Amino acid sequence: MRPLHLFVLCSALGLVACSPSDPRQSASASLANDMLLPAYQAWASASAQLPVSAQALCATPQPADNALPQARQDLQTAQRSWAALQPLQLGPLSEGNRAWQVQFWPDKKNLVRRQVENLIDQHPALSRAQLERASVVVQGLSAYEYLLFDSQLDLARPADRQRYCALLGHIAGHQQQLSAQILAELQGEQGFLKHLQQFPNTRFAEADEALAELLRAQVNGLDLLKKKLGTAIGKLSKGIPQPLQAEFWRSQASLDSLAAAVHSAEQLWQGQADQGIASLLDDTQQPLRQRIDQAYADIRQQLAALQQPLDKLLSNDAGRAQLDALYVSLDRLHRLQERDLAGALGIQLGFNAHDGD
Amino acid sequence: MLRTPLATASLLALAITLAGCGESPAPSTQAAPTANSASSAPFEQAAAQAVVKHYADLALAVFSDAHSTALALQQAIETLLAEPNEANLQAARNAWLAARTPYMQSEVFRFGNPVVDDWEGQLNAWPLDEGLIDYVAAGYDHAQGNPGATANIIANQTIQVGEDSLDVSTLTPQLLASLNELGGSEANVATGYHAIEFLLWGQDLNGSAAGAGNRPASDYAQGEACSGGHCERRAQYLRAATELLVSDLAEMVGQWQANQTGNYRASLEAEPAANGLRKMLFGMGSLSLGELAGERMKVALEAQSTEDEHDCFSDNTHNSHYYNAKGVQNVYLGQYQKADGSLLSGPSLASLVAKIDATADQQLQADLQATDKALQAMVDSAEQGQHFDQLIAADNSAGQQIVRNAIAALVKQTASIEQAAARLGISDLNPDTADHSF
């Protein structure tokens, strides 16, 4: 096995870092620098905007007219940048349940509303420390979305600002801090991104392991997208749509989130300057590459053709047919990557947390 | 075949995305690569076949115990209904608890075996919107968009679900089975252990404080002493749900009987032995990681959600978790302690793995033991008065640690299950599930 030989050679020569002549090492390094880093930076910078607009909205005695629209827009930017990380959940984001602190899904029983209201009832003058001790349900974008978009709330009203502004500000602060912390752990000499570039290191013995980790994150991300769309269109409920079980349904951001996630999965596949996972298939495996390319192209086209938000599409036959077709395409892509691609690259994906029921 | 360590943390982090009961692993568009042809397998075919055969013996024994303890539950419920008093209610609750012990050890046979996976929803679906079945307290919260969440079958002769009006005047096992997932909501669970649990205990209104459900026996009293209203209908409901449970379990026992043409066991034993091993390992890993560690513990823990507790009415969750994990150990070690106390043992997966790689076997055995210990701590806590729903309370960091330790042990054991699978040359852990829809 070539990577192993390289590893042995590097060790024998006592080199700290091999020159990235191994395709798996250069793919992993390129994806770390050209894909993961900018995606996580975008998320951190979108999260850093949240406290700014939250503060403006909660200004006393009276916020500016555009403060609420601005806060909503900043949330949607954060949602999109977060969605783009769905197929890139590895390293520091995958540890210590941090992803749950950003988004709580599925929320079958509207825990977001219940826990937000209970928290504020218990702590009318909520402190940041009290939020940090509360459950993940109230710490993230799902609760933030409830505050800004729920039909029962209106932060243009002074009474609602009075009740909810402390929580709004603390969630914004929590998201800013969390995203900055994760970005810091990715970067630096001991950062996760370095572990994707130079082998062996404390996390990966060789490039193959890093690559397996990247593929696993991507495949799990696609599986998650299937779950999210499938739940909303009724795959778990005898075909009866469940619009209130969709992610980010209050802000109608479900399909935008899906598109952002598929886009970054495709970037991981293609890479910059053909340095993605696709580049690792050899000449005999080009038909598989073409099938996966085509699967991404199909999904892109279908997403572009959706002219309405998810809940509207779910309310008519034509829309439901479009979403069903999209699900089939996502499923095909997931299968191609999970089975055919993993097999072609000789990577065992192992048990997936989705294997439960 | 390249083998890399499982990135368990990232996988478990995704566990919250599991959507709920009744869903199955994805179908495959093409046949799974089967690297285990007789010539290249690292184990002896005859030995592997003996392991698979004994696996079927274990399943038969576990499901037989589940059936016999359900019969005892049925008897206790008949006694309760004939004479509804607190002592008889307690006896029925004890019989339910006893029936859970073998059933929870049967769940490791799900996932890999479609005959079990497709069947189990009617018996163990959870969590449920109990307002479908009976009266609930004010402020009851249910799944969003569930049109049947407050249907209250017991109190009504007809129920309205969306535009449909359903006649529920005669409560039969078949009628109740047809009401599962009513209106498309998976929270509509009309049958099974948890419906019966609700009818015996009632809602647990204590949140994260001490105490389980506290339904009075008078909910089954006929005539003026009846509490909660509609006691006759409640009794009919409980009787019908129990009858269905018993007959479902009898059917599953039949699927695992030896030497029966056309049952599931016959087809399992006719497959190449490697497929049987794959099903065993897939069940062990799926139950350990996605289901028990993820769906049944982590969601409740991280969301501080007592309604996501598994046995939420009876506060028996610690035992359910313990015996789930015991089931995983049973399959690996090829042993099962029957309800009558006797030990069934025979050719094991452990012995197959040990022949190829003694270290991998020892590691997995040590991990299974560590999980047993971590879950024993949860059982001990409950027996000392602090149950699962108290452990996950916001301010109970010591309690949360008990749950975290159990999750960590299960995550670790999953990695060792993968390792063992790799040693056996089982590369694709996902058995062919082409007959599933999701």
PDB file of C-alpha atoms in Angstrom, chain A residues 89 94 97 100 104-111 113-115 133-137 206 208-209 212-213 216 220 224 226-227 231 235-238 240 242 244-245 249 327 335 339-340 346 348 350-357, chain B residues 2-7 9-11 13-14 16-21 23 27-30 32 110-111 120 129 141-144 180-181 183-184 186 281-282 285-286 290-291 298 302-305 307 414 418 427-429 438:
ATOM      1  CA  GLN A  89     -18.363  18.343  10.792  1.00  0.00           C
ATOM      2  CA  SER A  94     -17.556  17.184  16.301  1.00  0.00           C
ATOM      3  CA  ASN A  97     -21.598  18.124  21.455  1.00  0.00           C
ATOM      4  CA  TRP A 100     -25.954  20.675  19.199  1.00  0.00           C
ATOM      5  CA  PHE A 104     -31.262  21.659  17.735  1.00  0.00           C
ATOM      6  CA  TRP A 105     -32.962  19.386  15.226  1.00  0.00           C
ATOM      7  CA  PRO A 106     -35.275  17.517  15.061  1.00  0.00           C
ATOM      8  CA  ASP A 107     -37.501  19.397  17.461  1.00  0.00           C
ATOM      9  CA  LYS A 108     -40.528  17.154  17.363  1.00  0.00           C
ATOM     10  CA  LYS A 109     -42.289  18.529  20.398  1.00  0.00           C
ATOM     11  CA  ASN A 110     -41.401  22.183  20.088  1.00  0.00           C
ATOM     12  CA  LEU A 111     -38.893  22.001  22.906  1.00  0.00           C
ATOM     13  CA  ARG A 113     -40.514  27.243  22.486  1.00  0.00           C
ATOM     14  CA  ARG A 114     -41.131  25.453  25.751  1.00  0.00           C
ATOM     15  CA  GLN A 115     -37.583  25.671  27.017  1.00  0.00           C
ATOM     16  CA  ARG A 133     -25.897  26.081  32.219  1.00  0.00           C
ATOM     17  CA  ALA A 134     -29.189  25.603  30.372  1.00  0.00           C
ATOM     18  CA  SER A 135     -29.778  22.904  27.773  1.00  0.00           C
ATOM     19  CA  VAL A 136     -28.419  23.038  24.245  1.00  0.00           C
ATOM     20  CA  VAL A 137     -31.965  23.616  23.035  1.00  0.00           C
ATOM     21  CA  GLU A 206      -1.204   8.612   7.682  1.00  0.00           C
ATOM     22  CA  ASP A 208      -5.433   7.666   4.424  1.00  0.00           C
ATOM     23  CA  GLU A 209      -6.866   8.104   7.878  1.00  0.00           C
ATOM     24  CA  ALA A 212     -11.283   8.599   5.584  1.00  0.00           C
ATOM     25  CA  GLU A 213     -12.300  11.155   8.185  1.00  0.00           C
ATOM     26  CA  ARG A 216     -16.965  10.047   6.611  1.00  0.00           C
ATOM     27  CA  ASN A 220     -22.681  11.586   7.271  1.00  0.00           C
ATOM     28  CA  LEU A 224     -28.250  14.112   7.604  1.00  0.00           C
ATOM     29  CA  LYS A 226     -31.652  13.127   3.614  1.00  0.00           C
ATOM     30  CA  LYS A 227     -33.038  12.874   7.131  1.00  0.00           C
ATOM     31  CA  THR A 231     -38.718  14.079   7.685  1.00  0.00           C
ATOM     32  CA  LYS A 235     -40.737   9.714   4.613  1.00  0.00           C
ATOM     33  CA  LEU A 236     -41.201   8.752   8.251  1.00  0.00           C
ATOM     34  CA  SER A 237     -44.883   9.495   8.414  1.00  0.00           C
ATOM     35  CA  LYS A 238     -46.665   7.503   5.747  1.00  0.00           C
ATOM     36  CA  ILE A 240     -47.886  12.865   5.127  1.00  0.00           C
ATOM     37  CA  GLN A 242     -44.550  17.452   8.344  1.00  0.00           C
ATOM     38  CA  LEU A 244     -43.207  21.852  11.302  1.00  0.00           C
ATOM     39  CA  GLN A 245     -40.555  19.150  11.608  1.00  0.00           C
ATOM     40  CA  TRP A 249     -39.107  26.245   9.406  1.00  0.00           C
ATOM     41  CA  TYR A 327     -35.056  13.287  -2.146  1.00  0.00           C
ATOM     42  CA  ARG A 335     -25.475   5.847  -1.825  1.00  0.00           C
ATOM     43  CA  ARG A 339     -20.923   2.492  -0.927  1.00  0.00           C
ATOM     44  CA  ASP A 340     -19.313   2.891  -4.322  1.00  0.00           C
ATOM     45  CA  GLY A 346     -10.781   1.276   0.134  1.00  0.00           C
ATOM     46  CA  GLN A 348     -14.407   1.445   5.712  1.00  0.00           C
ATOM     47  CA  GLY A 350     -17.942   1.944  10.063  1.00  0.00           C
ATOM     48  CA  PHE A 351     -21.008   2.464  12.195  1.00  0.00           C
ATOM     49  CA  ASN A 352     -22.924   5.615  11.782  1.00  0.00           C
ATOM     50  CA  ALA A 353     -24.884   7.238  14.542  1.00  0.00           C
ATOM     51  CA  HIS A 354     -27.854   7.162  12.161  1.00  0.00           C
ATOM     52  CA  ASP A 355     -27.956   3.386  12.220  1.00  0.00           C
ATOM     53  CA  GLY A 356     -30.344   3.475  15.137  1.00  0.00           C
ATOM     54  CA  ASP A 357     -34.003   3.745  14.389  1.00  0.00           C
TER      55      ASP A 357
ATOM     56  CA  LEU B   2      -7.881   0.161   4.866  1.00  0.00           C
ATOM     57  CA  ARG B   3      -9.121   0.313   8.380  1.00  0.00           C
ATOM     58  CA  THR B   4      -9.240   3.543  10.302  1.00  0.00           C
ATOM     59  CA  PRO B   5     -10.415   4.259  13.805  1.00  0.00           C
ATOM     60  CA  LEU B   6     -13.979   5.377  14.068  1.00  0.00           C
ATOM     61  CA  ALA B   7     -14.440   9.057  14.580  1.00  0.00           C
ATOM     62  CA  ALA B   9     -17.391  11.680  18.654  1.00  0.00           C
ATOM     63  CA  SER B  10     -18.478  13.103  15.352  1.00  0.00           C
ATOM     64  CA  LEU B  11     -20.780  10.214  14.674  1.00  0.00           C
ATOM     65  CA  ALA B  13     -22.855  14.145  17.639  1.00  0.00           C
ATOM     66  CA  LEU B  14     -25.157  13.344  14.774  1.00  0.00           C
ATOM     67  CA  ILE B  16     -29.764  13.734  17.492  1.00  0.00           C
ATOM     68  CA  THR B  17     -30.689  13.724  13.862  1.00  0.00           C
ATOM     69  CA  LEU B  18     -32.225  10.328  14.186  1.00  0.00           C
ATOM     70  CA  ALA B  19     -35.777  10.874  13.328  1.00  0.00           C
ATOM     71  CA  GLY B  20     -37.600   8.301  15.399  1.00  0.00           C
ATOM     72  CA  CYS B  21     -39.093   4.879  15.635  1.00  0.00           C
ATOM     73  CA  GLU B  23     -37.248   3.899  10.428  1.00  0.00           C
ATOM     74  CA  PRO B  27     -31.763   0.457   1.051  1.00  0.00           C
ATOM     75  CA  SER B  28     -28.977  -0.361  -1.306  1.00  0.00           C
ATOM     76  CA  THR B  29     -29.203   0.184  -5.011  1.00  0.00           C
ATOM     77  CA  GLN B  30     -26.784  -2.604  -5.606  1.00  0.00           C
ATOM     78  CA  ALA B  32     -23.229  -5.084  -0.995  1.00  0.00           C
ATOM     79  CA  ARG B 110     -33.237  -5.809  15.451  1.00  0.00           C
ATOM     80  CA  PHE B 111     -31.369  -3.782  12.806  1.00  0.00           C
ATOM     81  CA  GLU B 120     -40.904  -4.130  16.533  1.00  0.00           C
ATOM     82  CA  ASP B 129     -48.228  11.354  22.549  1.00  0.00           C
ATOM     83  CA  ASP B 141     -47.050  18.913  25.213  1.00  0.00           C
ATOM     84  CA  HIS B 142     -47.142  16.797  22.102  1.00  0.00           C
ATOM     85  CA  ALA B 143     -45.493  16.484  18.725  1.00  0.00           C
ATOM     86  CA  GLN B 144     -46.032  19.521  16.522  1.00  0.00           C
ATOM     87  CA  ASN B 180     -50.446   3.393  15.098  1.00  0.00           C
ATOM     88  CA  GLU B 181     -48.936   6.352  13.276  1.00  0.00           C
ATOM     89  CA  GLY B 183     -52.481  10.777  10.594  1.00  0.00           C
ATOM     90  CA  GLY B 184     -48.852  10.153   9.734  1.00  0.00           C
ATOM     91  CA  GLU B 186     -44.981   8.622  14.587  1.00  0.00           C
ATOM     92  CA  LEU B 281     -22.286  -7.385  14.269  1.00  0.00           C
ATOM     93  CA  PHE B 282     -24.573  -4.847  12.657  1.00  0.00           C
ATOM     94  CA  GLY B 285     -23.072  -1.837  16.702  1.00  0.00           C
ATOM     95  CA  SER B 286     -26.330  -0.153  15.724  1.00  0.00           C
ATOM     96  CA  GLY B 290     -27.057   5.076  17.225  1.00  0.00           C
ATOM     97  CA  GLU B 291     -29.871   3.728  19.321  1.00  0.00           C
ATOM     98  CA  LYS B 298     -27.817  11.548  24.521  1.00  0.00           C
ATOM     99  CA  GLU B 302     -28.315  17.165  26.107  1.00  0.00           C
ATOM    100  CA  ALA B 303     -31.811  18.538  25.605  1.00  0.00           C
ATOM    101  CA  GLN B 304     -32.618  17.969  29.294  1.00  0.00           C
ATOM    102  CA  SER B 305     -35.817  16.439  28.035  1.00  0.00           C
ATOM    103  CA  GLU B 307     -40.048  13.144  27.625  1.00  0.00           C
ATOM    104  CA  THR B 414     -18.686   0.277  19.080  1.00  0.00           C
ATOM    105  CA  GLU B 418     -15.848  -2.561  14.186  1.00  0.00           C
ATOM    106  CA  SER B 427     -15.971  -5.101   5.498  1.00  0.00           C
ATOM    107  CA  ASP B 428     -19.444  -3.839   4.818  1.00  0.00           C
ATOM    108  CA  LEU B 429     -21.310  -3.801   8.076  1.00  0.00           C
ATOM    109  CA  PHE B 438     -35.959   4.748   4.074  1.00  0.00           C
TER     110      PHE B 438
END
